[in-house]
C-alpha positions as CSV (number, residue, x, y, z in Angstrom):
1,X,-13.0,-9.6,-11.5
2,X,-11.2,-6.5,-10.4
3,X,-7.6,-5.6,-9.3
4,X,-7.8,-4.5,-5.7
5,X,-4.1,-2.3,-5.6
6,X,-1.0,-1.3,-7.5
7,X,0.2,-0.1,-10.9
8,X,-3.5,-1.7,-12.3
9,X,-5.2,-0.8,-9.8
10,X,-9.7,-0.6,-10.1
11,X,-9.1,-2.1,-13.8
12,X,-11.8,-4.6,-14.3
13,X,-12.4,-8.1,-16.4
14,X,-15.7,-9.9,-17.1
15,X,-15.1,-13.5,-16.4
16,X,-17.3,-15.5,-19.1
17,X,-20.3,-17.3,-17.4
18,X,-19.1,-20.9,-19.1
19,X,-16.4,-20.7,-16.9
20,X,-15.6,-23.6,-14.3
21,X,-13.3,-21.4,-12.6
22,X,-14.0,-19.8,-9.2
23,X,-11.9,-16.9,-8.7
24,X,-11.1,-15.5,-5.1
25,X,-13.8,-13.0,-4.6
26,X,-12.7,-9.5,-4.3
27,X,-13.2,-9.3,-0.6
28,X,-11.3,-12.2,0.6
29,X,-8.2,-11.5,-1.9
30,X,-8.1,-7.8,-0.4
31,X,-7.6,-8.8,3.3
32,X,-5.1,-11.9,2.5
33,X,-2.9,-9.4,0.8
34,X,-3.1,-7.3,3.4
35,X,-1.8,-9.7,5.8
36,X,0.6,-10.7,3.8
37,X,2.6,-7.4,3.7
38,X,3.5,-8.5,6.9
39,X,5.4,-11.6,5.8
40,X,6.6,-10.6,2.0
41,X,7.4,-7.5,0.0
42,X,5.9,-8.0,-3.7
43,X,8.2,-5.4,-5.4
44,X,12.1,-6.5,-3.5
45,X,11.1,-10.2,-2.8
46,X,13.8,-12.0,-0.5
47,X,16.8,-10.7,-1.9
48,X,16.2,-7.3,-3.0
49,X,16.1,-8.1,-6.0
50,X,12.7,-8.5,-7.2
51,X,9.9,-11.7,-6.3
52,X,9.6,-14.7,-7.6
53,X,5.5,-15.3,-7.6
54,X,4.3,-18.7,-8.6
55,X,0.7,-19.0,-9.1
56,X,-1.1,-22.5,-9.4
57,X,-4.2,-23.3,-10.7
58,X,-4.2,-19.5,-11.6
59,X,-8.1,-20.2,-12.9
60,X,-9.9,-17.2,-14.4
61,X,-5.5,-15.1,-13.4
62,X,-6.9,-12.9,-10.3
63,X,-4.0,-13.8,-8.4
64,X,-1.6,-13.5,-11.4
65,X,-2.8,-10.5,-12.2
66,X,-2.4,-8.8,-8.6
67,X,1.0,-10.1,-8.6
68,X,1.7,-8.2,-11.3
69,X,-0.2,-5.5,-10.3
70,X,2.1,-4.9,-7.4
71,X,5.3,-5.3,-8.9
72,X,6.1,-8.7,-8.8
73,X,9.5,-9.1,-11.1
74,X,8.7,-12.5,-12.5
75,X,5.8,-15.0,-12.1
76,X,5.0,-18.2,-13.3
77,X,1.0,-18.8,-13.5
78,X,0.3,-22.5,-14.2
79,X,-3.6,-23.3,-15.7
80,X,-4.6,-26.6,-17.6
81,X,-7.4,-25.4,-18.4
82,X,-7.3,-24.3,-22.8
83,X,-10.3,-21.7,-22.2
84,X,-9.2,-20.4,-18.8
85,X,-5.5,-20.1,-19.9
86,X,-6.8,-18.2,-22.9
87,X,-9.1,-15.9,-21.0
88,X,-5.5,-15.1,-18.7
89,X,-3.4,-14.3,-22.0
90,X,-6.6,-12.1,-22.9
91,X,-6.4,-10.4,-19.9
92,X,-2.7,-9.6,-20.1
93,X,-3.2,-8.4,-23.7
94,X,-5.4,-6.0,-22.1
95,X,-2.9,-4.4,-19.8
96,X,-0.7,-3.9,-22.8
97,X,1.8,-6.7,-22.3
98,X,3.6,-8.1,-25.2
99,X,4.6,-11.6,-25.6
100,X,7.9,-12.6,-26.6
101,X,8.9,-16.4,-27.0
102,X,6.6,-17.5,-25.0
103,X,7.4,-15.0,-22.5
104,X,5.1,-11.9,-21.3
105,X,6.6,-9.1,-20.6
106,X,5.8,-6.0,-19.5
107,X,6.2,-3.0,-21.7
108,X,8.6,-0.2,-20.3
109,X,6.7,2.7,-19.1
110,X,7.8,6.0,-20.6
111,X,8.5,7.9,-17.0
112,X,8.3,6.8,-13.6
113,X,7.7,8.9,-10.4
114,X,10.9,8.0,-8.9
115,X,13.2,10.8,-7.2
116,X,16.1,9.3,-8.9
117,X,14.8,8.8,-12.6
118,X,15.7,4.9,-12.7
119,X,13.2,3.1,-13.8
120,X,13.0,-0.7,-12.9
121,X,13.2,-3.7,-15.3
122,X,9.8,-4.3,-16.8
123,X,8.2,-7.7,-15.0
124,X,7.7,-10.8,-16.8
125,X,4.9,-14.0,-16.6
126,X,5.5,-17.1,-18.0
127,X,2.1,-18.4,-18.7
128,X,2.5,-22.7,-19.1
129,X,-0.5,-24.7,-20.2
130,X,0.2,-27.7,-17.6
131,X,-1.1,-29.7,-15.2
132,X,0.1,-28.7,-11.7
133,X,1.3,-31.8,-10.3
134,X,3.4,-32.2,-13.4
135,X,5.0,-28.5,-13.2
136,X,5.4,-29.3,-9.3
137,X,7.8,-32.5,-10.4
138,X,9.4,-31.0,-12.9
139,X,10.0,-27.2,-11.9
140,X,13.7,-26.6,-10.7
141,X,12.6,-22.9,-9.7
142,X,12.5,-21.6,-6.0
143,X,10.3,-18.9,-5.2
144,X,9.6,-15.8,-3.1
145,X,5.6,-16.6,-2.8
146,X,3.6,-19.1,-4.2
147,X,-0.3,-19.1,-3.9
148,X,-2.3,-22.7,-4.8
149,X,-5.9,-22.0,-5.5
150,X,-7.2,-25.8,-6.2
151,X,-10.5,-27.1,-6.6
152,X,-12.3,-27.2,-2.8
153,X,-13.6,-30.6,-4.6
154,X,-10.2,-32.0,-5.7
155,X,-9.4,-35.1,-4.0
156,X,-5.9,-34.3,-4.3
157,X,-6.1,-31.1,-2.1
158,X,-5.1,-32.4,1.3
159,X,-1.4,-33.6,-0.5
160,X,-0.5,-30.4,-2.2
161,X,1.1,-28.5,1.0
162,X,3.6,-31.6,0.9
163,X,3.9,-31.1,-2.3
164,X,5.0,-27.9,-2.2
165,X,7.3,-27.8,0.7
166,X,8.5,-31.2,0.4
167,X,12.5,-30.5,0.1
168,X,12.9,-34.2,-0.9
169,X,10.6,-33.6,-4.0
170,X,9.8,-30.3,-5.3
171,X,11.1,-27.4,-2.5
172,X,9.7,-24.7,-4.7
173,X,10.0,-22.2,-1.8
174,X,13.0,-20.2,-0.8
175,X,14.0,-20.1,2.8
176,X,11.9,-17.4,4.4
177,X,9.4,-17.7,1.3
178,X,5.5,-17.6,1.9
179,X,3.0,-20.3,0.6
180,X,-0.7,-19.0,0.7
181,X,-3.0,-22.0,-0.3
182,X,-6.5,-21.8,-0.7
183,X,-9.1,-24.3,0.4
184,X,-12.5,-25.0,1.6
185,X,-13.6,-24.8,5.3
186,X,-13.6,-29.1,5.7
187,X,-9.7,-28.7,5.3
188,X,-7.7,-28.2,8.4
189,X,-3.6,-27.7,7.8
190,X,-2.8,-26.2,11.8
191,X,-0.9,-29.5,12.3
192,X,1.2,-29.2,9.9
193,X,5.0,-28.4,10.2
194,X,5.2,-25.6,8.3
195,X,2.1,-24.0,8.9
196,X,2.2,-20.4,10.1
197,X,-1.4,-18.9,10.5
198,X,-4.7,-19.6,9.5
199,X,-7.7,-16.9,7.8
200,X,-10.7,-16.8,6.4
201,X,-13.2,-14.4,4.7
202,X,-16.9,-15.9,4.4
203,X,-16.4,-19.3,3.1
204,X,-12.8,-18.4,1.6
205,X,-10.1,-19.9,4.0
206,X,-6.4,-19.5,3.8
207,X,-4.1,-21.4,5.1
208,X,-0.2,-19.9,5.3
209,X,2.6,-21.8,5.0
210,X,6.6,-20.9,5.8
């Protein structure tokens, strides 16, 4: 599992074979973030003032960990799994986070590149061991981007785009927020309301969600 771009950019993490997990292979995850600089900036989010990522059923944390990578202020990864969520925290050890009150943050960098010297507040990742449904009925946060990476297998998987963007239950996305959800190629979301474009990359299919 690599990082394709940003501040940990090429830095690479062997994914245990045991694992059920089937992360978003290198190739596809490259050209879905590349589209989707033309709908969100990672670093400034919506307001300026730094995104808001949500990440659900983060699996073996690719998708955390790009977030991160490019400069997401704040993201919430949400895994059930006890080995998978684990093998994330391992991961974020190994890019020299600390974690606080059950809180990761980022450690400050010593200089930055910047012409004006400021250096910008260090991100952070909360890192819940929950199931996603539950964290989708009980979260009260809004959010900048928010990628769902289910099981292709889960009989639940045709639901969760409601769930998401459901104002009357959930509404985890801010106005002018993008919702990137991952699914197999049986699974066709064009019809629906909010949909916005469509991609895919081999057997990897995307469906994007405003």
């Amino acid at each position: 599992m690599r990082i394709i771009t940003g501040k940990y950019k090429g830095r690479h993490f062997d994914i245990p074979r045991s694992f059920k997990a089937r992360p978003t292979t290198d190739f596809a995850k490259e050209n879905i973030f590349n589209v989707l600089t033309a709908y969100i900036d990672f670093e400034e989010g919506i307001s300026g003032q730094g995104c808001e990522a949500l990440d659900l059923f983060a699996g073996t944390g690719s998708i955390t960990l790009e977030l991160l990578s490019r400069g997401c202020a704040h993201v919430v990864s949400v895994e059930l799994d006890r080995d998978h969520h684990r093998f994330i925290s391992s991961c974020i050890l190994k890019l020299g986070w600390r974690e606080e009150g059950g809180r990761w943050k980022e450690n400050t960098p010593a200089s930055d590149s910047t012409t004006d010297g400021i250096l910008p507040p260090p991100s952070t990742l909360l890192l819940p061991r929950n199931d996603v449904f539950r964290f989708i009925k009980s979260c009260k946060q809004q959010f900048d981007f928010i990628f769902a990476d289910p099981p292709y297998a889960l009989k639940e998987l045709p639901q969760i785009p409601d769930l998401v963007l459901n104002p009357q239950t959930s509404n985890l996305l801010k106005p002018g927020g993008i919702f990137v959800f991952e699914h197999g190629k049986d699974h066709d979301f064009s019809h629906h309301p909010r949909f916005v474009e469509h991609r895919a990359y081999g057997s990897v299919n995307f469906s994007l969600f405003r």
